[in-house]
Amino acid sequence: MSVLSSRTGRDRQRYDNNFRLVSGCIPYRLIKDVETEEDTSADFVNKLEVLMVSSPNRHDLVFPKGGWEDDETVLEAASREAMEEAGVKGILREVSLGVWEFRSKSSSLEDECFGGCKGYMFALEVTEELEDWPERENRERKWLNVKEALELCRYEWMQRALEEFLRVMEEEGKLRTEEGTVQDSPKLEECQIDPWYCFVVN
């Protein structure tokens, strides 16, 4: 049984123009290949894996996301959801991948009345996988390459977020290739939003 717990309820939920605000992330890691002598942007993208989780009582896969509450920033909400749903911590990129409006297939009557959801998505470079996390009993996590993730992603808006993530990472791969070396992701001084969840970088 997890010693941690997930936030529940809608008492602190944020809304904007009748949209429920949601924050989430695409957790990812870079697979190291010591045999590769040089890296191209294509090689860089092929080494990417993203982490998806199953929905409770379903077998389809999603990225961690949930309600953005009024006592936290959108970045804190994204990193909290990653820990609660997927049991991962890491380095969160401060610039969002985008904002998408959608209606959740599992939306409540409250969501329908308010007009749906507006989701902010970020990229999270995973640095730690927890063995125990709040929703471990209800969710399975799975590492996939980007192509597999696109095929298995439950929501169309999440597919679009993943496509934007791929575009951003391809650009980073090109920059790394032009520099002639693959280095760790550039980081600001480690600006902690909450030491339990993750660090934030540009």
Coordinates of C-alpha atoms in Angstrom, one line a residue:
M1 CA 0.0 0.0 0.0
S2 CA 1.4 3.4 -0.9
V3 CA 2.4 5.7 1.9
L4 CA 1.6 8.6 -0.3
S5 CA -1.9 9.8 -1.4
S6 CA -3.4 11.5 -4.5
R7 CA -5.4 14.7 -4.3
T8 CA -9.1 14.0 -4.7
G9 CA -12.2 16.2 -5.2
R10 CA -12.8 19.4 -7.1
D11 CA -12.9 21.9 -4.1
R12 CA -9.8 23.7 -5.3
Q13 CA -10.2 23.2 -9.0
R14 CA -9.4 26.1 -11.3
Y15 CA -11.7 27.2 -14.1
D16 CA -11.3 29.7 -16.9
N17 CA -14.3 30.8 -19.0
N18 CA -16.3 27.7 -18.1
F19 CA -13.3 25.4 -18.9
R20 CA -11.9 23.1 -16.2
L21 CA -8.1 23.7 -16.2
V22 CA -6.0 20.6 -16.5
S23 CA -2.2 20.2 -16.3
G24 CA -0.1 17.2 -17.5
C25 CA 3.2 16.1 -18.9
I26 CA 4.9 13.8 -21.3
P27 CA 7.5 11.9 -19.3
Y28 CA 10.5 10.9 -21.4
R29 CA 14.0 9.5 -21.2
L30 CA 16.9 9.2 -23.7
I31 CA 18.3 5.7 -24.3
K32 CA 22.1 5.7 -24.3
D33 CA 23.9 3.9 -27.1
V34 CA 27.6 3.7 -26.5
E35 CA 28.2 2.1 -29.9
T36 CA 27.0 5.1 -31.9
E37 CA 30.0 7.2 -33.0
E38 CA 28.0 10.2 -34.2
D39 CA 24.4 11.4 -33.6
T40 CA 22.0 12.9 -36.0
S41 CA 18.7 14.5 -35.1
A42 CA 16.9 11.3 -36.3
D43 CA 19.2 9.1 -34.1
F44 CA 18.3 11.4 -31.2
V45 CA 14.6 11.1 -31.7
N46 CA 14.9 7.3 -32.1
K47 CA 16.5 7.1 -28.7
L48 CA 13.6 8.8 -27.0
E49 CA 11.1 6.8 -25.0
V50 CA 7.9 8.2 -23.4
L51 CA 6.1 6.9 -20.4
M52 CA 2.3 6.3 -20.5
V53 CA 0.0 5.0 -17.9
S54 CA -3.2 2.9 -18.1
S55 CA -6.5 4.5 -17.1
P56 CA -8.3 3.1 -14.0
N57 CA -10.4 0.1 -15.0
R58 CA -9.3 0.4 -18.6
H59 CA -6.4 -0.9 -20.7
D60 CA -5.9 2.2 -22.9
L61 CA -2.9 4.5 -22.3
V62 CA -2.7 8.2 -21.5
F63 CA -0.1 10.6 -20.3
P64 CA -0.3 11.8 -16.6
K65 CA -2.7 14.7 -16.3
G66 CA -5.3 16.0 -13.9
G67 CA -6.9 19.1 -12.4
W68 CA -4.9 22.3 -11.9
E69 CA -5.8 23.5 -8.4
D70 CA -5.8 27.0 -6.9
D71 CA -3.0 26.5 -4.4
E72 CA -0.4 25.5 -7.1
T73 CA 1.2 26.7 -10.3
V74 CA 0.5 25.0 -13.6
L75 CA 4.0 23.5 -13.4
E76 CA 3.5 22.2 -9.9
A77 CA 0.2 20.6 -11.0
A78 CA 2.0 18.9 -14.0
S79 CA 4.8 17.5 -11.8
R80 CA 2.3 16.4 -9.1
E81 CA 0.3 14.5 -11.6
A82 CA 3.4 12.7 -12.9
M83 CA 4.3 11.6 -9.4
E84 CA 0.7 10.6 -8.4
E85 CA -0.3 8.7 -11.6
A86 CA 3.1 7.5 -13.0
G87 CA 5.4 7.5 -10.0
V88 CA 8.1 9.6 -11.7
K89 CA 10.1 12.7 -10.8
G90 CA 12.3 14.7 -13.1
I91 CA 13.2 17.9 -14.8
L92 CA 10.2 19.8 -16.1
R93 CA 10.6 22.1 -19.1
E94 CA 9.1 25.4 -18.2
V95 CA 7.8 26.2 -21.7
S96 CA 4.6 24.3 -22.4
L97 CA 4.1 22.2 -25.4
G98 CA 0.7 23.9 -25.9
V99 CA -2.8 24.2 -24.6
W100 CA -5.6 22.0 -25.9
E101 CA -9.4 22.3 -25.4
F102 CA -11.2 19.0 -25.2
R103 CA -14.1 17.1 -23.6
S104 CA -13.1 14.2 -21.5
K105 CA -14.7 10.9 -22.5
S106 CA -15.1 10.2 -18.7
S107 CA -16.3 13.8 -17.9
S108 CA -18.7 14.3 -15.1
L109 CA -21.9 16.2 -15.3
E110 CA -20.0 19.1 -13.7
D111 CA -17.5 19.2 -16.6
E112 CA -20.4 19.1 -19.2
C113 CA -22.0 22.0 -17.5
F114 CA -18.8 24.0 -17.4
G115 CA -18.0 23.4 -21.1
G116 CA -15.2 20.9 -21.1
C117 CA -11.5 21.1 -20.2
K118 CA -8.4 23.1 -21.2
G119 CA -5.2 21.1 -20.9
Y120 CA -1.7 22.4 -20.5
M121 CA 1.0 19.9 -21.4
F122 CA 4.8 19.9 -20.6
A123 CA 7.8 17.7 -21.2
L124 CA 9.3 16.0 -18.2
E125 CA 12.8 14.4 -18.4
V126 CA 12.5 11.5 -15.9
T127 CA 15.3 11.2 -13.4
E128 CA 13.7 8.9 -10.9
E129 CA 11.1 6.1 -11.0
L130 CA 9.5 5.4 -7.7
E131 CA 8.7 1.8 -6.7
D132 CA 5.7 2.9 -4.8
W133 CA 3.4 5.8 -5.8
P134 CA -0.2 6.9 -4.9
E135 CA -2.0 5.3 -7.9
R136 CA 0.1 2.3 -8.3
E137 CA -2.7 -0.1 -7.6
N138 CA -5.0 1.4 -10.3
R139 CA -2.4 2.1 -13.0
E140 CA 0.3 0.4 -15.0
R141 CA 3.1 2.3 -16.6
K142 CA 4.8 1.5 -19.8
W143 CA 7.8 2.9 -21.7
L144 CA 7.2 3.2 -25.4
N145 CA 9.0 4.7 -28.4
V146 CA 7.2 7.7 -29.9
K147 CA 5.7 5.8 -32.8
E148 CA 4.2 3.2 -30.5
A149 CA 2.9 6.0 -28.2
L150 CA 1.2 7.8 -31.1
E151 CA -0.6 4.6 -32.1
L152 CA -1.7 3.7 -28.6
C153 CA -2.6 7.2 -27.3
R154 CA -6.2 7.3 -26.2
Y155 CA -7.0 11.0 -26.9
E156 CA -6.6 12.9 -30.1
W157 CA -5.5 16.0 -28.2
M158 CA -2.8 14.0 -26.5
Q159 CA -1.6 12.8 -29.9
R160 CA -1.3 16.4 -31.0
A161 CA 0.6 17.2 -27.8
L162 CA 2.9 14.2 -28.5
E163 CA 3.5 15.4 -32.1
E164 CA 4.5 18.8 -30.7
F165 CA 6.8 17.1 -28.2
L166 CA 8.4 15.3 -31.1
R167 CA 8.9 18.5 -33.1
V168 CA 10.5 20.2 -30.1
M169 CA 12.8 17.2 -29.5
E170 CA 13.8 17.0 -33.2
E171 CA 14.8 20.7 -33.0
E172 CA 16.9 19.9 -29.9
G173 CA 18.4 16.9 -31.7
K174 CA 19.4 19.2 -34.6
L175 CA 21.0 21.7 -32.2
R176 CA 22.9 18.9 -30.5
T177 CA 24.1 17.6 -33.8
E178 CA 25.3 21.0 -34.9
E179 CA 27.2 21.4 -31.7
G180 CA 28.9 18.1 -32.5
T181 CA 28.1 16.4 -29.2
V182 CA 25.2 15.0 -27.2
Q183 CA 25.1 16.7 -23.9
D184 CA 22.7 16.8 -21.0
S185 CA 19.7 19.0 -21.5
P186 CA 20.6 22.7 -20.8
K187 CA 19.4 23.6 -17.3
L188 CA 18.9 26.8 -15.5
E189 CA 20.2 26.9 -11.9
E190 CA 18.0 24.2 -10.4
C191 CA 14.9 26.2 -9.6
Q192 CA 12.9 24.1 -7.3
I193 CA 9.1 24.4 -7.4
D194 CA 8.9 21.6 -4.9
P195 CA 11.8 19.3 -4.0
W196 CA 9.4 16.4 -3.7
Y197 CA 8.3 16.6 -7.3
C198 CA 10.9 18.0 -9.7
F199 CA 13.0 20.9 -10.9
V200 CA 11.9 23.4 -13.6
V201 CA 14.0 24.4 -16.6
N202 CA 13.5 26.5 -19.7

